[in-house]
CSV table of N, CA, C and O in Angstrom, one decimal:
chain,number,residue,atom,x,y,z
A,1,MET,N,145.8,27.9,104.4
A,1,MET,CA,144.8,26.8,104.5
A,1,MET,C,144.8,26.4,106.0
A,1,MET,O,145.8,26.2,106.6
A,2,PRO,N,143.6,26.2,106.5
A,2,PRO,CA,143.5,25.8,107.9
A,2,PRO,C,144.1,24.4,108.2
A,2,PRO,O,144.0,23.6,107.3
A,3,PRO,N,144.6,24.2,109.4
A,3,PRO,CA,145.1,22.8,109.7
A,3,PRO,C,144.0,21.8,109.6
A,3,PRO,O,142.8,22.1,109.9
A,4,ASP,N,144.3,20.6,109.2
A,4,ASP,CA,143.3,19.5,109.1
A,4,ASP,C,142.2,19.8,108.2
A,4,ASP,O,141.0,19.3,108.4
A,5,HIS,N,142.4,20.5,107.1
A,5,HIS,CA,141.4,20.8,106.0
A,5,HIS,C,142.0,20.4,104.7
A,5,HIS,O,143.3,20.3,104.5
A,6,TYR,N,141.2,20.2,103.7
A,6,TYR,CA,141.6,19.9,102.4
A,6,TYR,C,141.0,20.9,101.4
A,6,TYR,O,139.9,21.4,101.6
A,7,PHE,N,141.7,21.1,100.3
A,7,PHE,CA,141.2,21.9,99.2
A,7,PHE,C,140.8,20.9,98.1
A,7,PHE,O,141.7,20.1,97.6
A,8,VAL,N,139.6,20.8,97.7
A,8,VAL,CA,139.1,19.8,96.8
A,8,VAL,C,138.7,20.4,95.5
A,8,VAL,O,138.2,21.5,95.4
A,9,LEU,N,139.0,19.6,94.4
A,9,LEU,CA,138.7,20.0,93.1
A,9,LEU,C,137.8,19.0,92.4
A,9,LEU,O,138.1,17.8,92.6
A,10,GLY,N,136.8,19.4,91.7
A,10,GLY,CA,136.0,18.4,90.9
A,10,GLY,C,136.6,18.1,89.6
A,10,GLY,O,137.6,18.7,89.2
A,11,ASP,N,136.1,17.1,88.9
A,11,ASP,CA,136.7,16.6,87.7
A,11,ASP,C,136.0,17.3,86.4
A,11,ASP,O,136.4,17.0,85.3
A,12,ASN,N,135.1,18.2,86.7
A,12,ASN,CA,134.5,19.0,85.5
A,12,ASN,C,134.7,20.4,85.8
A,12,ASN,O,133.9,21.1,86.5
A,13,ARG,N,135.8,21.0,85.4
A,13,ARG,CA,136.2,22.4,85.8
A,13,ARG,C,135.1,23.4,85.7
A,13,ARG,O,135.0,24.3,86.5
A,14,ASP,N,134.4,23.4,84.6
A,14,ASP,CA,133.4,24.4,84.4
A,14,ASP,C,132.1,24.3,85.2
A,14,ASP,O,131.4,25.2,85.3
A,15,ASN,N,131.9,23.0,85.6
A,15,ASN,CA,130.6,22.8,86.3
A,15,ASN,C,130.8,22.1,87.7
A,15,ASN,O,129.8,21.4,88.1
A,16,SER,N,131.9,22.2,88.3
A,16,SER,CA,132.1,21.5,89.6
A,16,SER,C,131.8,22.4,90.7
A,16,SER,O,132.2,23.6,90.7
A,17,LEU,N,131.2,21.9,91.8
A,17,LEU,CA,131.0,22.6,93.0
A,17,LEU,C,132.2,22.1,93.9
A,17,LEU,O,132.1,21.0,94.5
A,18,ASP,N,133.2,22.9,94.0
A,18,ASP,CA,134.4,22.5,94.7
A,18,ASP,C,135.0,23.7,95.6
A,18,ASP,O,134.3,24.7,95.8
A,19,SER,N,136.2,23.5,96.1
A,19,SER,CA,136.8,24.5,97.0
A,19,SER,C,137.0,25.9,96.3
A,19,SER,O,137.1,26.9,97.0
A,20,ARG,N,137.1,25.9,95.0
A,20,ARG,CA,137.4,27.2,94.3
A,20,ARG,C,136.2,28.1,94.4
A,20,ARG,O,136.4,29.3,94.6
A,21,TYR,N,135.0,27.6,94.3
A,21,TYR,CA,133.9,28.5,94.2
A,21,TYR,C,132.8,28.3,95.2
A,21,TYR,O,132.0,29.2,95.5
A,22,SER,N,132.6,27.2,95.8
A,22,SER,CA,131.4,26.9,96.6
A,22,SER,C,131.6,26.4,98.0
A,22,SER,O,131.1,26.9,98.9
A,23,VAL,N,132.4,25.3,98.1
A,23,VAL,CA,132.4,24.7,99.4
A,23,VAL,C,133.6,25.1,100.3
A,23,VAL,O,133.6,24.9,101.5
A,24,GLY,N,134.6,25.8,99.8
A,24,GLY,CA,135.7,26.2,100.6
A,24,GLY,C,136.5,25.1,101.0
A,24,GLY,O,136.5,24.0,100.5
A,25,PHE,N,137.3,25.3,102.1
A,25,PHE,CA,138.2,24.2,102.6
A,25,PHE,C,137.3,23.2,103.3
A,25,PHE,O,136.4,23.5,104.0
A,26,VAL,N,137.6,21.9,103.1
A,26,VAL,CA,136.8,20.8,103.7
A,26,VAL,C,137.5,20.3,104.9
A,26,VAL,O,138.7,19.8,104.8
A,27,PRO,N,136.9,20.2,106.1
A,27,PRO,CA,137.5,19.7,107.3
A,27,PRO,C,137.8,18.2,107.1
A,27,PRO,O,137.0,17.5,106.5
A,28,GLU,N,138.9,17.7,107.6
A,28,GLU,CA,139.3,16.3,107.5
A,28,GLU,C,138.1,15.4,108.0
A,28,GLU,O,137.9,14.3,107.5
A,29,ALA,N,137.4,15.8,109.1
A,29,ALA,CA,136.4,15.0,109.6
A,29,ALA,C,135.2,14.8,108.6
A,29,ALA,O,134.5,13.8,108.8
A,30,ASN,N,135.1,15.6,107.6
A,30,ASN,CA,134.1,15.4,106.6
A,30,ASN,C,134.5,14.6,105.4
A,30,ASN,O,133.7,14.4,104.5
A,31,VAL,N,135.7,14.2,105.4
A,31,VAL,CA,136.2,13.4,104.2
A,31,VAL,C,136.0,11.9,104.6
A,31,VAL,O,136.4,11.4,105.6
A,32,PHE,N,135.2,11.2,103.7
A,32,PHE,CA,134.8,9.8,104.0
A,32,PHE,C,135.2,8.9,102.8
A,32,PHE,O,134.9,7.7,102.9
A,33,ALA,N,135.9,9.4,101.8
A,33,ALA,CA,136.3,8.6,100.7
A,33,ALA,C,137.8,8.7,100.5
A,33,ALA,O,138.4,9.6,101.1
A,34,LYS,N,138.3,7.9,99.6
A,34,LYS,CA,139.7,7.9,99.3
A,34,LYS,C,139.9,8.0,97.8
A,34,LYS,O,139.2,7.3,97.1
A,35,ALA,N,140.9,8.8,97.4
A,35,ALA,CA,141.2,8.8,95.9
A,35,ALA,C,141.7,7.5,95.5
A,35,ALA,O,142.4,6.8,96.2
A,36,PHE,N,141.4,7.1,94.3
A,36,PHE,CA,142.0,5.8,93.8
A,36,PHE,C,143.0,6.1,92.6
A,36,PHE,O,143.7,5.2,92.2
A,37,ILE,N,143.0,7.3,92.1
A,37,ILE,CA,143.9,7.7,91.1
A,37,ILE,C,144.2,9.2,91.2
A,37,ILE,O,143.3,10.0,91.6
A,38,ILE,N,145.5,9.5,91.0
A,38,ILE,CA,145.9,10.9,91.0
A,38,ILE,C,146.4,11.3,89.6
A,38,ILE,O,147.2,10.5,89.0
A,39,ILE,N,145.8,12.3,89.0
A,39,ILE,CA,146.3,12.7,87.7
A,39,ILE,C,147.0,14.1,87.8
A,39,ILE,O,146.4,15.0,88.4
A,40,ASP,N,148.2,14.2,87.3
A,40,ASP,CA,149.0,15.4,87.5
A,40,ASP,C,149.4,15.9,86.1
A,40,ASP,O,150.0,15.1,85.3
A,41,TYR,N,149.1,17.1,85.8
A,41,TYR,CA,149.5,17.7,84.5
A,41,TYR,C,150.5,18.8,84.9
A,41,TYR,O,150.1,19.8,85.5
A,42,SER,N,151.7,18.7,84.4
A,42,SER,CA,152.7,19.6,84.7
A,42,SER,C,153.5,20.0,83.5
A,42,SER,O,154.2,19.2,82.9
A,43,GLY,N,153.2,21.2,83.0
A,43,GLY,CA,153.9,21.6,81.7
A,43,GLY,C,153.3,20.8,80.6
A,43,GLY,O,152.2,20.8,80.3
A,44,ASP,N,154.2,20.1,79.9
A,44,ASP,CA,153.8,19.2,78.8
A,44,ASP,C,153.7,17.8,79.1
A,44,ASP,O,153.5,16.9,78.3
A,45,LYS,N,153.7,17.4,80.4
A,45,LYS,CA,153.6,16.0,80.9
A,45,LYS,C,152.3,15.8,81.6
A,45,LYS,O,151.9,16.5,82.5
A,46,LEU,N,151.7,14.7,81.2
A,46,LEU,CA,150.5,14.2,81.9
A,46,LEU,C,150.9,12.9,82.6
A,46,LEU,O,151.3,11.9,81.9
A,47,MET,N,150.7,12.8,83.9
A,47,MET,CA,151.0,11.6,84.6
A,47,MET,C,149.8,11.2,85.4
A,47,MET,O,149.1,12.0,86.0
A,48,ALA,N,149.6,9.9,85.5
A,48,ALA,CA,148.6,9.3,86.3
A,48,ALA,C,149.2,8.2,87.1
A,48,ALA,O,150.0,7.4,86.6
A,49,ARG,N,148.8,8.1,88.4
A,49,ARG,CA,149.3,7.0,89.2
A,49,ARG,C,148.1,6.5,90.2
A,49,ARG,O,147.3,7.3,90.6
A,50,ALA,N,148.2,5.2,90.4
A,50,ALA,CA,147.2,4.7,91.3
A,50,ALA,C,147.6,5.0,92.8
A,50,ALA,O,148.8,5.0,93.1
A,51,VAL,N,146.6,5.1,93.6
A,51,VAL,CA,146.9,5.4,95.0
A,51,VAL,C,146.7,4.0,95.7
A,51,VAL,O,145.7,3.3,95.6
A,52,GLU,N,147.7,3.7,96.5
A,52,GLU,CA,147.6,2.4,97.3
A,52,GLU,C,147.0,2.6,98.6
A,52,GLU,O,147.0,3.6,99.2
């Protein structure tokens, strides 16, 4: 992954235009929003946490 870039994923896997299929890596300069929640699914655990 290039320095100062992000890999972004949409919230609708089958219909999202994201880094996997369309937009590629997003330069940090193009990021203008901040996540407010992170959801992590690891194995059999689903975890969500607020971003401060």
